[in-house]
Short mmCIF file of N, CA and C in Angstrom, two decimals:
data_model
loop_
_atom_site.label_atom_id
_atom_site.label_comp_id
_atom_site.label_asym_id
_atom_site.label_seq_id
_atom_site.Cartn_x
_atom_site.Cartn_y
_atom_site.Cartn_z
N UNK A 63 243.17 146.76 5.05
CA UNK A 63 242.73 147.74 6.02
C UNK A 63 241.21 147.73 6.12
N UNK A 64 240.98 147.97 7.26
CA UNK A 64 239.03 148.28 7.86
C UNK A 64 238.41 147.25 6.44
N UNK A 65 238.28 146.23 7.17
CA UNK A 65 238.10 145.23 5.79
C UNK A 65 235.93 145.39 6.01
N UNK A 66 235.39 145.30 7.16
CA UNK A 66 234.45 145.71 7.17
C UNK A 66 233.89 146.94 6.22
N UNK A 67 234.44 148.21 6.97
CA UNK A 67 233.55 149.01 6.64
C UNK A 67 233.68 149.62 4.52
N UNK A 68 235.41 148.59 4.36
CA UNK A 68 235.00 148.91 2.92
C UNK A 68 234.17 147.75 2.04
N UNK A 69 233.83 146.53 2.85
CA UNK A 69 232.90 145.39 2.48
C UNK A 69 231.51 146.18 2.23
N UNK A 70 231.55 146.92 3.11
CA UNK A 70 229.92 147.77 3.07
C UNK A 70 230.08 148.53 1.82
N UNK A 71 231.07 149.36 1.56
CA UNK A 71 230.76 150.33 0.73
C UNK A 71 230.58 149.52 -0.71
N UNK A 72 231.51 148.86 -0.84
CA UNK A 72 231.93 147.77 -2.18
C UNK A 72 230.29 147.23 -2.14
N UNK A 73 229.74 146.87 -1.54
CA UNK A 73 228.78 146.07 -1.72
C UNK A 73 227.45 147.21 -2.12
N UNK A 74 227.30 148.10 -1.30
CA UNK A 74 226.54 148.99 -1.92
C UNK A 74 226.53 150.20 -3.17
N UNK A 75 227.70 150.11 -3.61
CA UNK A 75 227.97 150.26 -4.97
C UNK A 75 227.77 149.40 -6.15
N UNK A 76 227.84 147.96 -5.78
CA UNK A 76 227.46 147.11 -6.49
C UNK A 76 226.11 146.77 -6.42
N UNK A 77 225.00 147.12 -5.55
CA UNK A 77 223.75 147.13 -5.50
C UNK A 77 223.23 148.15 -6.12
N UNK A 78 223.55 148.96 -5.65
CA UNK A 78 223.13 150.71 -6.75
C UNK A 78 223.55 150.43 -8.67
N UNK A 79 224.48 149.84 -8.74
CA UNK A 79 224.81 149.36 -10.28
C UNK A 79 223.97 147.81 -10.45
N UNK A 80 223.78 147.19 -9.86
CA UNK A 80 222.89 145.95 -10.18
C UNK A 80 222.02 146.46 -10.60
N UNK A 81 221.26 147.71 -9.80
CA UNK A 81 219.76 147.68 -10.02
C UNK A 81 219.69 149.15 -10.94
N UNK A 82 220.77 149.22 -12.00
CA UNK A 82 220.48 149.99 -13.12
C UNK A 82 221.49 151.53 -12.76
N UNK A 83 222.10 151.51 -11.57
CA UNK A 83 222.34 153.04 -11.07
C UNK A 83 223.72 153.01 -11.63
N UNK A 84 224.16 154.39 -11.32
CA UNK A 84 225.67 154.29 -11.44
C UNK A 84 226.56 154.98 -10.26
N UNK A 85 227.26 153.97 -10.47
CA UNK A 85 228.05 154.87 -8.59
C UNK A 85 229.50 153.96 -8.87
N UNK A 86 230.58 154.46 -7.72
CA UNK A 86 231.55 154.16 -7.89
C UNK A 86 231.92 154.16 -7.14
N UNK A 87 232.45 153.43 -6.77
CA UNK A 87 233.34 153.36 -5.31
C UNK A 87 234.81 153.87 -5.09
N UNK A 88 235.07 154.82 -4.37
CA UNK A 88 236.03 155.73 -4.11
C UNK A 88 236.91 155.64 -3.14
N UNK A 89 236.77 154.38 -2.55
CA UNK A 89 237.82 153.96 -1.51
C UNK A 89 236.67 154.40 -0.30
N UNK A 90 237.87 153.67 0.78
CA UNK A 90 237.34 154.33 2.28
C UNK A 90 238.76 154.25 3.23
N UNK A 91 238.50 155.36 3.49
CA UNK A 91 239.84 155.30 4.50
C UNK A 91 240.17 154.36 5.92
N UNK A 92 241.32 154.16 5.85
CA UNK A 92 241.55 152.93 6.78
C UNK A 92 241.22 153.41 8.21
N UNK A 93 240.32 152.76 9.18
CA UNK A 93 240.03 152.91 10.16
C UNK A 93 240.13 151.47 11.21
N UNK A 94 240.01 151.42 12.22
CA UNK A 94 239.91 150.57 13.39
C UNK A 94 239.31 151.00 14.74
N UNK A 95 238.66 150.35 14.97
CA UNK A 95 237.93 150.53 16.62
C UNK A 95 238.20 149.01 16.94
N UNK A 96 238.51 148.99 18.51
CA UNK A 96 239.06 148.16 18.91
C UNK A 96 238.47 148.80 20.82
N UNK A 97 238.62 147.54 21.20
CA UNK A 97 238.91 147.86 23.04
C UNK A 97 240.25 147.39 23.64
N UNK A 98 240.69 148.14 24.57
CA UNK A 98 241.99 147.80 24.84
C UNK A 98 242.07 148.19 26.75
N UNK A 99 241.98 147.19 27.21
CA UNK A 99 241.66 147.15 28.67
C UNK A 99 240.66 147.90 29.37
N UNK A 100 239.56 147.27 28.29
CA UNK A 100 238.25 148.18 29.01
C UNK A 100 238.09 149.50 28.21
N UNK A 101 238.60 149.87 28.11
CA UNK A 101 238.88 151.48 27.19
C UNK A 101 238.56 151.16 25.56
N UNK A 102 237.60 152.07 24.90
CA UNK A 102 237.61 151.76 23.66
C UNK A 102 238.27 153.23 23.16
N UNK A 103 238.73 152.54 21.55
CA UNK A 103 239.79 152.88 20.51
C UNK A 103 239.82 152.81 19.41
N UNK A 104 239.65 154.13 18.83
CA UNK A 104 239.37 154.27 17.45
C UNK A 104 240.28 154.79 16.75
N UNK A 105 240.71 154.88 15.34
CA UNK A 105 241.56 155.03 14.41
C UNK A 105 240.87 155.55 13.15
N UNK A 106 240.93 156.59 12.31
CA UNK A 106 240.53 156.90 11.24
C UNK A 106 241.04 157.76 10.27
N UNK A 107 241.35 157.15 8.91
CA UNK A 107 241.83 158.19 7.61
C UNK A 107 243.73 158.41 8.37
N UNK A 108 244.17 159.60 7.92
CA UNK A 108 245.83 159.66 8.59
C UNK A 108 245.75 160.74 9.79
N UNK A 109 246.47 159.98 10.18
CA UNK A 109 246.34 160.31 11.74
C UNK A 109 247.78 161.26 12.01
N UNK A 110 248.93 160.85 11.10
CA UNK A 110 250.05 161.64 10.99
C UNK A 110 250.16 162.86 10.17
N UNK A 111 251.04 163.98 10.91
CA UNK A 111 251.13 165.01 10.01
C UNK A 111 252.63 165.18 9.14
N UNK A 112 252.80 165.29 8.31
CA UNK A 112 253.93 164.32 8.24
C UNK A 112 254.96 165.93 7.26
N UNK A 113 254.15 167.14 7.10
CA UNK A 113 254.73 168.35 7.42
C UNK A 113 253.86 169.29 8.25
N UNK A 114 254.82 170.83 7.88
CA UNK A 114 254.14 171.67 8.72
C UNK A 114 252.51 172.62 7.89
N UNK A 115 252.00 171.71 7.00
CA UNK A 115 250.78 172.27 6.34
C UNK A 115 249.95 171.64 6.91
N UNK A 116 250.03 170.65 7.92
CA UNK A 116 249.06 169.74 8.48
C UNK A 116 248.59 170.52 9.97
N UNK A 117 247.42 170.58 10.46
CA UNK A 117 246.80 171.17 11.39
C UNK A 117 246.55 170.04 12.21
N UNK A 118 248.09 169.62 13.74
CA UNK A 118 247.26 169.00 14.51
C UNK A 118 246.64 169.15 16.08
N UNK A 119 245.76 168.77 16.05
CA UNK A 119 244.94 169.21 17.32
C UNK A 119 244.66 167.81 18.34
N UNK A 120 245.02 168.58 19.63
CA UNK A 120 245.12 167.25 20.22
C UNK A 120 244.30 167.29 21.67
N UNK A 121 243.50 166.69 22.58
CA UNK A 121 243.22 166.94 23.74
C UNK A 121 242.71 165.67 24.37
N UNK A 122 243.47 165.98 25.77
CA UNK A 122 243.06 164.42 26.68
C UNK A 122 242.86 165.66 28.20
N UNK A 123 242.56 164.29 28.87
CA UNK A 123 242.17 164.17 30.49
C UNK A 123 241.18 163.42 30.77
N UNK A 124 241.26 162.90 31.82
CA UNK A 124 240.15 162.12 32.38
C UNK A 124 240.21 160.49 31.59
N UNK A 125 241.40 160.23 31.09
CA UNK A 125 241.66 158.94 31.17
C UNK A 125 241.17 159.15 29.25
N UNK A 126 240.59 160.01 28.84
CA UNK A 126 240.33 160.12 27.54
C UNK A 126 241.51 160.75 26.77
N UNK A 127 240.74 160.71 25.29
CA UNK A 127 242.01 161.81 24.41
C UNK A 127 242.11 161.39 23.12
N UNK A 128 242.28 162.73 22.04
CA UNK A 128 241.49 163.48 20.99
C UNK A 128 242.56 163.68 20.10
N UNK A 129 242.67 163.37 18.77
CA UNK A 129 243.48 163.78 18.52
C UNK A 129 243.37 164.09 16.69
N UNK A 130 243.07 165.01 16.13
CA UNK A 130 242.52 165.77 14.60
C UNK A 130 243.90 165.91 13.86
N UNK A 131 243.96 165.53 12.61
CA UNK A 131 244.67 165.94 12.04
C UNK A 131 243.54 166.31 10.53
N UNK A 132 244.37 167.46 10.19
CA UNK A 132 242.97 168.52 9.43
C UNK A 132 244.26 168.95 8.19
N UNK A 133 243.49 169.34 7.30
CA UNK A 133 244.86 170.28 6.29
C UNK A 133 243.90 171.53 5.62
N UNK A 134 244.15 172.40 5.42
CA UNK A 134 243.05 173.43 4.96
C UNK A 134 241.57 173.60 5.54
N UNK A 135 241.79 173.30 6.71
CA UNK A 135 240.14 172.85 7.72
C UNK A 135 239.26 171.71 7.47
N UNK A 136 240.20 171.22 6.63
CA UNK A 136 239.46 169.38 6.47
C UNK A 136 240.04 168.45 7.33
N UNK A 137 239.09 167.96 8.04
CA UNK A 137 239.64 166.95 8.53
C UNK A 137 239.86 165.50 8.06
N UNK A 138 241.41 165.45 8.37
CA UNK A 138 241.95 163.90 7.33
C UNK A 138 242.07 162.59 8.26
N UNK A 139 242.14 162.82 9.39
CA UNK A 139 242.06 161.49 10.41
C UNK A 139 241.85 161.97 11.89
N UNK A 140 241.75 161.10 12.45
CA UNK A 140 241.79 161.01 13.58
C UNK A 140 241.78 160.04 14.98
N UNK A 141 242.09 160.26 15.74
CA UNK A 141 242.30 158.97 16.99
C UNK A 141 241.47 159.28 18.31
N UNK A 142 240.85 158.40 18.73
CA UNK A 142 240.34 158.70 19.78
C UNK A 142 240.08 157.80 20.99
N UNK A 143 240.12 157.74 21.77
CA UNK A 143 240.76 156.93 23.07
C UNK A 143 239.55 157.16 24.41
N UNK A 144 238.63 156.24 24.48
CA UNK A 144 237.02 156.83 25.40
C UNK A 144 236.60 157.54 25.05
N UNK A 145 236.49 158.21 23.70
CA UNK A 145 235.53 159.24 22.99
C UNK A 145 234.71 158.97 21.93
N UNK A 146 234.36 157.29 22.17
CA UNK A 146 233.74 156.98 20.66
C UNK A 146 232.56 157.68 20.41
N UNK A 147 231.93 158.48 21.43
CA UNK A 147 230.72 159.07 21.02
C UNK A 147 230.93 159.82 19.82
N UNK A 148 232.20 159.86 19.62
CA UNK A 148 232.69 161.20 18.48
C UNK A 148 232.37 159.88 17.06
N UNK A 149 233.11 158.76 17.42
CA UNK A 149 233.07 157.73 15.87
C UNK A 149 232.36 158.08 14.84
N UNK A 150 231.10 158.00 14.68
CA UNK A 150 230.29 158.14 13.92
C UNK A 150 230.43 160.00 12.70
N UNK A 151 231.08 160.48 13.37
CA UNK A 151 230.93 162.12 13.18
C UNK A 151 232.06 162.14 12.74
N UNK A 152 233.31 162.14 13.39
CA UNK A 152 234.57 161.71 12.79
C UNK A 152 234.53 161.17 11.55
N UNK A 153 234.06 159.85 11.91
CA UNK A 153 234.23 158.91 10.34
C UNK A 153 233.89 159.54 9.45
N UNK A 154 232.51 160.12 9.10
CA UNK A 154 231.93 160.74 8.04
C UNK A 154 232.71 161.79 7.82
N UNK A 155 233.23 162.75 8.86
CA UNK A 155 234.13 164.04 8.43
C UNK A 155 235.25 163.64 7.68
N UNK A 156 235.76 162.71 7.87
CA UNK A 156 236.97 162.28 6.70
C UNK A 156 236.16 161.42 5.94
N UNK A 157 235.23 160.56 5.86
CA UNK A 157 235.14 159.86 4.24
C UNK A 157 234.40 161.00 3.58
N UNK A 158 234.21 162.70 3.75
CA UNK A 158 233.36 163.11 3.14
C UNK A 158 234.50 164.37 2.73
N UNK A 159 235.46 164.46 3.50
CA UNK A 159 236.24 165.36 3.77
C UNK A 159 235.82 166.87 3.79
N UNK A 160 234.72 166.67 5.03
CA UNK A 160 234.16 168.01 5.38
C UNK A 160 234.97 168.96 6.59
N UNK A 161 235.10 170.11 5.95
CA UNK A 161 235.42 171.04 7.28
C UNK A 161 235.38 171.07 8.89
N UNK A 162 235.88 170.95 9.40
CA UNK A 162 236.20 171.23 11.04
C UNK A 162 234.72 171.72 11.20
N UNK A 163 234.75 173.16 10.96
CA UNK A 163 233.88 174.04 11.19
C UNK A 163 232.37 173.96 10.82
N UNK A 164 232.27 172.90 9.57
CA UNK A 164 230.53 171.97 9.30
C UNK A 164 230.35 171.15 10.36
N UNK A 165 230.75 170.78 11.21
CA UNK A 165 230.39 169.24 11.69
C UNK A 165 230.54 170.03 13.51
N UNK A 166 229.03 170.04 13.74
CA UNK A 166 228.97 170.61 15.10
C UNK A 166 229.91 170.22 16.00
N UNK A 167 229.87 169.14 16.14
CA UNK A 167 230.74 168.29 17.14
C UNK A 167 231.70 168.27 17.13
N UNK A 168 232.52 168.73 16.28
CA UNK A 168 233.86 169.24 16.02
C UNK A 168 234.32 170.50 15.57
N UNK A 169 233.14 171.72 15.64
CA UNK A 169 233.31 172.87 14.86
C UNK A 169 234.36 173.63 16.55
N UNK A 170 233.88 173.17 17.31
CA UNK A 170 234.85 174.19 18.53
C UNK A 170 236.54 174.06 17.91
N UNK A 171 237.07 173.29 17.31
CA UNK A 171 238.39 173.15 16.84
C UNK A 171 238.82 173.55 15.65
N UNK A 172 238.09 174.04 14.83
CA UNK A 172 238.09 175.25 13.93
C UNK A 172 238.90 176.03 14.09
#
């Protein structure tokens, strides 16, 4: 899975310990961005809710569309379909597993 973005992390854990530090690498959740007829497409952390303790939130139009899956106001994945402006904010909200309600750009779904 997301063989990139855990190449990054692996590697900068092993730089922080080369040069005397200590750190550990904790995984990274499986993600994908991709384009798919012009339209870009992102994937991150679990995207399924797979009971009813899972909080999911969903919103499209305009050829876009959103879709949070959260558990106790953390957000654990998400999908997004012409909204990569979100990628960057997303991603970090699940590899950090911060609250809905911290992360401006996603606090309206709180």
């Amino acid at each position: 899975y997301s063989i990139w973005p855990t190449a990054f992390t692996q590697g900068e854990v092993a730089g922080i310990n080369a040069a005397g530090g200590h750190a550990e690498h904790r995984g990274t959740p499986p993600s994908n961005r991709l384009k798919v007829v012009g339209t870009d497409v992102y994937s991150v952390g679990q995207f399924d809710a797979p009971d009813g303790s899972y909080e999911v939130i969903e919103e499209g139009g305009d050829g876009t569309y959103l879709r949070l899956v959260a558990r106790d106001g953390r957000l654990l994945g998400a999908n997004l379909i012409g909204r990569t402006h979100l990628v960057d904010v997303v991603r970090e909200a699940v590899e950090e597993g911060k609250p809905l309600f911290a992360v401006p750009e996603l606090s309206q779904y709180a």
